[in-house]
Amino acid sequence: MCCDEAGDISANLLCFHRPLRSTRLLLHGERMSRGRMEHRKPGAASMIQSDLDLFGPQPQRLASHTVLLPGFALAELEALLDALRPVLRAAPFRHMHTPGGLHMAVALTNCGALGWVSDEHGYRYTLTDPHSGQPWPALPPVLLGLANRAAAVAGFDDFVPDACLVNHYLPGTRLSLHQDRNEQDFSQPIVSISLGLPAVFLLGGLQRSDKTQRVPLSHGDVLVWGGEDRLRFHGVLPIKPGVHPRMGERRINLTLRKAG
């Protein structure tokens, strides 16, 4: 499949190939020079920075049961993209309609035992894709494992999602404030993985009128919330124009939940 059809966002994502050159992780006390690895004696400043880099970006607690894990998904990026391609072949992105008949600006699809849909009958989860009549594509193991580990780091052990909503944002698209209330068990957390263009996530309170916190999200970040924060209102500000070096002019968000 080629990318000549600019309007086919599923085809465009399917056409992503692995980068020709991979990024090399520098070890403590080493630097790149003229295409080769060289060793240097670390000074005090480099020791401190290297020690920090060794552990990577630290989790950030945004609320009592809301944790941001910066860059948590980066190590598995290529595996994630490889796993998404068959999902998009079986269930391409589409624009659904709200129960009131409004066109949803953010394109979406699903994978997992259950998939979230919206139409004149309301918001709900279904066992089958309404476009094809077939079961939604299976939840890829790499995605299941990533969600389970992220939830555990955030304090939610044994999280096993059965639904993954995949949203495709173009510059200018947004997600209005809402609560996730279509799931059966609110004791389970929500795990949200960001890929591509940066976004500003709005974390509100339990009332729509509550003040929101603006949370910048970058490529590879994972946000987890649950417990008393599970029903917080949340949304996404309009995506700013840009071109991500790996993902292009798009933001992909994968939201994993225990829906059934």
PDB file of N, CA, C and O in Angstrom, residues 63 66 175-181 190 200-215 223 225 228-236:
ATOM      1  N   ALA A  63      -2.079  14.338  40.344  1.00  0.00           N
ATOM      2  CA  ALA A  63      -3.157  14.358  41.322  1.00  0.00           C
ATOM      3  C   ALA A  63      -2.990  13.098  42.172  1.00  0.00           C
ATOM      4  O   ALA A  63      -2.040  12.334  41.975  1.00  0.00           O
ATOM      5  N   THR A  66      -3.283  10.180  39.680  1.00  0.00           N
ATOM      6  CA  THR A  66      -2.980  10.482  38.281  1.00  0.00           C
ATOM      7  C   THR A  66      -1.480  10.656  38.129  1.00  0.00           C
ATOM      8  O   THR A  66      -0.879  11.500  38.805  1.00  0.00           O
ATOM      9  N   LEU A 175     -10.378  17.591  21.631  1.00  0.00           N
ATOM     10  CA  LEU A 175     -11.310  16.701  22.316  1.00  0.00           C
ATOM     11  C   LEU A 175     -11.905  17.482  23.475  1.00  0.00           C
ATOM     12  O   LEU A 175     -11.194  17.921  24.380  1.00  0.00           O
ATOM     13  N   SER A 176     -13.216  17.676  23.446  1.00  0.00           N
ATOM     14  CA  SER A 176     -13.866  18.487  24.480  1.00  0.00           C
ATOM     15  C   SER A 176     -13.900  17.755  25.816  1.00  0.00           C
ATOM     16  O   SER A 176     -13.749  16.527  25.881  1.00  0.00           O
ATOM     17  N   LEU A 177     -14.092  18.513  26.884  1.00  0.00           N
ATOM     18  CA  LEU A 177     -14.131  17.935  28.221  1.00  0.00           C
ATOM     19  C   LEU A 177     -15.235  16.886  28.328  1.00  0.00           C
ATOM     20  O   LEU A 177     -16.374  17.098  27.892  1.00  0.00           O
ATOM     21  N   HIS A 178     -14.897  15.758  28.927  1.00  0.00           N
ATOM     22  CA  HIS A 178     -15.864  14.679  29.092  1.00  0.00           C
ATOM     23  C   HIS A 178     -15.394  13.752  30.201  1.00  0.00           C
ATOM     24  O   HIS A 178     -14.257  13.825  30.655  1.00  0.00           O
ATOM     25  N   GLN A 179     -16.269  12.877  30.635  1.00  0.00           N
ATOM     26  CA  GLN A 179     -15.932  11.808  31.559  1.00  0.00           C
ATOM     27  C   GLN A 179     -16.047  10.475  30.819  1.00  0.00           C
ATOM     28  O   GLN A 179     -16.858  10.322  29.913  1.00  0.00           O
ATOM     29  N   ASP A 180     -15.233   9.494  31.223  1.00  0.00           N
ATOM     30  CA  ASP A 180     -15.338   8.145  30.673  1.00  0.00           C
ATOM     31  C   ASP A 180     -16.274   7.342  31.570  1.00  0.00           C
ATOM     32  O   ASP A 180     -15.868   6.858  32.631  1.00  0.00           O
ATOM     33  N   ARG A 181     -17.527   7.188  31.131  1.00  0.00           N
ATOM     34  CA  ARG A 181     -18.556   6.547  31.956  1.00  0.00           C
ATOM     35  C   ARG A 181     -19.180   5.318  31.295  1.00  0.00           C
ATOM     36  O   ARG A 181     -20.157   4.772  31.825  1.00  0.00           O
ATOM     37  N   ILE A 190      -7.288   4.081  33.680  1.00  0.00           N
ATOM     38  CA  ILE A 190      -7.202   4.380  32.254  1.00  0.00           C
ATOM     39  C   ILE A 190      -5.731   4.632  31.925  1.00  0.00           C
ATOM     40  O   ILE A 190      -5.051   5.356  32.657  1.00  0.00           O
ATOM     41  N   VAL A 200      -1.741  19.218  24.526  1.00  0.00           N
ATOM     42  CA  VAL A 200      -1.978  19.720  25.880  1.00  0.00           C
ATOM     43  C   VAL A 200      -3.236  19.037  26.397  1.00  0.00           C
ATOM     44  O   VAL A 200      -4.340  19.243  25.870  1.00  0.00           O
ATOM     45  N   PHE A 201      -3.058  18.204  27.391  1.00  0.00           N
ATOM     46  CA  PHE A 201      -4.144  17.452  28.007  1.00  0.00           C
ATOM     47  C   PHE A 201      -4.770  18.300  29.103  1.00  0.00           C
ATOM     48  O   PHE A 201      -4.064  18.927  29.895  1.00  0.00           O
ATOM     49  N   LEU A 202      -6.081  18.339  29.139  1.00  0.00           N
ATOM     50  CA  LEU A 202      -6.807  19.073  30.170  1.00  0.00           C
ATOM     51  C   LEU A 202      -7.294  18.095  31.221  1.00  0.00           C
ATOM     52  O   LEU A 202      -8.097  17.199  30.929  1.00  0.00           O
ATOM     53  N   LEU A 203      -6.799  18.244  32.444  1.00  0.00           N
ATOM     54  CA  LEU A 203      -7.215  17.394  33.557  1.00  0.00           C
ATOM     55  C   LEU A 203      -8.089  18.220  34.486  1.00  0.00           C
ATOM     56  O   LEU A 203      -7.623  19.149  35.142  1.00  0.00           O
ATOM     57  N   GLY A 204      -9.368  17.910  34.502  1.00  0.00           N
ATOM     58  CA  GLY A 204     -10.312  18.660  35.306  1.00  0.00           C
ATOM     59  C   GLY A 204     -10.662  17.953  36.596  1.00  0.00           C
ATOM     60  O   GLY A 204      -9.949  17.073  37.068  1.00  0.00           O
ATOM     61  N   GLY A 205     -11.785  18.345  37.162  1.00  0.00           N
ATOM     62  CA  GLY A 205     -12.259  17.742  38.399  1.00  0.00           C
ATOM     63  C   GLY A 205     -13.463  16.854  38.142  1.00  0.00           C
ATOM     64  O   GLY A 205     -13.704  16.418  37.012  1.00  0.00           O
ATOM     65  N   LEU A 206     -14.233  16.609  39.182  1.00  0.00           N
ATOM     66  CA  LEU A 206     -15.394  15.740  39.060  1.00  0.00           C
ATOM     67  C   LEU A 206     -16.622  16.472  38.540  1.00  0.00           C
ATOM     68  O   LEU A 206     -17.645  15.844  38.258  1.00  0.00           O
ATOM     69  N   GLN A 207     -16.522  17.794  38.435  1.00  0.00           N
ATOM     70  CA  GLN A 207     -17.578  18.602  37.841  1.00  0.00           C
ATOM     71  C   GLN A 207     -17.031  19.284  36.587  1.00  0.00           C
ATOM     72  O   GLN A 207     -15.870  19.689  36.553  1.00  0.00           O
ATOM     73  N   ARG A 208     -17.861  19.432  35.572  1.00  0.00           N
ATOM     74  CA  ARG A 208     -17.405  20.052  34.333  1.00  0.00           C
ATOM     75  C   ARG A 208     -16.891  21.469  34.566  1.00  0.00           C
ATOM     76  O   ARG A 208     -15.985  21.954  33.880  1.00  0.00           O
ATOM     77  N   SER A 209     -17.461  22.143  35.555  1.00  0.00           N
ATOM     78  CA  SER A 209     -17.097  23.536  35.825  1.00  0.00           C
ATOM     79  C   SER A 209     -15.809  23.682  36.635  1.00  0.00           C
ATOM     80  O   SER A 209     -15.316  24.797  36.811  1.00  0.00           O
ATOM     81  N   ASP A 210     -15.259  22.575  37.117  1.00  0.00           N
ATOM     82  CA  ASP A 210     -14.028  22.646  37.915  1.00  0.00           C
ATOM     83  C   ASP A 210     -12.859  23.151  37.070  1.00  0.00           C
ATOM     84  O   ASP A 210     -12.809  22.922  35.855  1.00  0.00           O
ATOM     85  N   LYS A 211     -11.928  23.810  37.727  1.00  0.00           N
ATOM     86  CA  LYS A 211     -10.742  24.319  37.044  1.00  0.00           C
ATOM     87  C   LYS A 211      -9.925  23.168  36.470  1.00  0.00           C
ATOM     88  O   LYS A 211      -9.790  22.110  37.095  1.00  0.00           O
ATOM     89  N   THR A 212      -9.365  23.364  35.281  1.00  0.00           N
ATOM     90  CA  THR A 212      -8.567  22.324  34.639  1.00  0.00           C
ATOM     91  C   THR A 212      -7.077  22.615  34.768  1.00  0.00           C
ATOM     92  O   THR A 212      -6.655  23.769  34.814  1.00  0.00           O
ATOM     93  N   GLN A 213      -6.315  21.549  34.820  1.00  0.00           N
ATOM     94  CA  GLN A 213      -4.856  21.620  34.817  1.00  0.00           C
ATOM     95  C   GLN A 213      -4.371  21.282  33.415  1.00  0.00           C
ATOM     96  O   GLN A 213      -4.819  20.303  32.816  1.00  0.00           O
ATOM     97  N   ARG A 214      -3.455  22.105  32.885  1.00  0.00           N
ATOM     98  CA  ARG A 214      -2.918  21.865  31.545  1.00  0.00           C
ATOM     99  C   ARG A 214      -1.658  21.015  31.643  1.00  0.00           C
ATOM    100  O   ARG A 214      -0.690  21.410  32.288  1.00  0.00           O
ATOM    101  N   VAL A 215      -1.686  19.869  30.982  1.00  0.00           N
ATOM    102  CA  VAL A 215      -0.591  18.907  31.067  1.00  0.00           C
ATOM    103  C   VAL A 215       0.007  18.704  29.679  1.00  0.00           C
ATOM    104  O   VAL A 215      -0.629  18.096  28.806  1.00  0.00           O
ATOM    105  N   LEU A 223       0.099   8.479  30.234  1.00  0.00           N
ATOM    106  CA  LEU A 223      -0.640   9.081  31.342  1.00  0.00           C
ATOM    107  C   LEU A 223      -1.585   8.030  31.915  1.00  0.00           C
ATOM    108  O   LEU A 223      -2.301   7.356  31.166  1.00  0.00           O
ATOM    109  N   TRP A 225      -4.546   7.336  34.996  1.00  0.00           N
ATOM    110  CA  TRP A 225      -5.357   7.860  36.089  1.00  0.00           C
ATOM    111  C   TRP A 225      -6.435   6.845  36.471  1.00  0.00           C
ATOM    112  O   TRP A 225      -6.932   6.088  35.650  1.00  0.00           O
ATOM    113  N   GLU A 228      -9.769   7.564  42.860  1.00  0.00           N
ATOM    114  CA  GLU A 228     -10.669   8.700  43.035  1.00  0.00           C
ATOM    115  C   GLU A 228     -10.596   9.701  41.886  1.00  0.00           C
ATOM    116  O   GLU A 228     -11.446  10.584  41.771  1.00  0.00           O
ATOM    117  N   ASP A 229      -9.577   9.556  41.018  1.00  0.00           N
ATOM    118  CA  ASP A 229      -9.450  10.436  39.846  1.00  0.00           C
ATOM    119  C   ASP A 229     -10.115   9.849  38.594  1.00  0.00           C
ATOM    120  O   ASP A 229     -10.166  10.514  37.554  1.00  0.00           O
ATOM    121  N   ARG A 230     -10.628   8.633  38.709  1.00  0.00           N
ATOM    122  CA  ARG A 230     -11.107   7.907  37.521  1.00  0.00           C
ATOM    123  C   ARG A 230     -12.168   8.673  36.725  1.00  0.00           C
ATOM    124  O   ARG A 230     -12.207   8.618  35.496  1.00  0.00           O
ATOM    125  N   LEU A 231     -13.051   9.390  37.418  1.00  0.00           N
ATOM    126  CA  LEU A 231     -14.139  10.088  36.738  1.00  0.00           C
ATOM    127  C   LEU A 231     -13.880  11.585  36.572  1.00  0.00           C
ATOM    128  O   LEU A 231     -14.819  12.360  36.379  1.00  0.00           O
ATOM    129  N   ARG A 232     -12.634  11.985  36.637  1.00  0.00           N
ATOM    130  CA  ARG A 232     -12.320  13.392  36.363  1.00  0.00           C
ATOM    131  C   ARG A 232     -12.659  13.735  34.912  1.00  0.00           C
ATOM    132  O   ARG A 232     -12.444  12.928  34.001  1.00  0.00           O
ATOM    133  N   PHE A 233     -13.166  14.939  34.713  1.00  0.00           N
ATOM    134  CA  PHE A 233     -13.352  15.433  33.352  1.00  0.00           C
ATOM    135  C   PHE A 233     -11.962  15.647  32.733  1.00  0.00           C
ATOM    136  O   PHE A 233     -11.009  16.050  33.418  1.00  0.00           O
ATOM    137  N   HIS A 234     -11.868  15.388  31.440  1.00  0.00           N
ATOM    138  CA  HIS A 234     -10.590  15.560  30.751  1.00  0.00           C
ATOM    139  C   HIS A 234     -10.850  15.835  29.271  1.00  0.00           C
ATOM    140  O   HIS A 234     -11.941  15.569  28.746  1.00  0.00           O
ATOM    141  N   GLY A 235      -9.844  16.379  28.614  1.00  0.00           N
ATOM    142  CA  GLY A 235      -9.953  16.700  27.202  1.00  0.00           C
ATOM    143  C   GLY A 235      -8.591  17.040  26.628  1.00  0.00           C
ATOM    144  O   GLY A 235      -7.565  16.903  27.295  1.00  0.00           O
ATOM    145  N   VAL A 236      -8.575  17.487  25.381  1.00  0.00           N
ATOM    146  CA  VAL A 236      -7.332  17.842  24.688  1.00  0.00           C
ATOM    147  C   VAL A 236      -7.553  19.154  23.944  1.00  0.00           C
ATOM    148  O   VAL A 236      -8.542  19.296  23.207  1.00  0.00           O
TER     149      VAL A 236
END
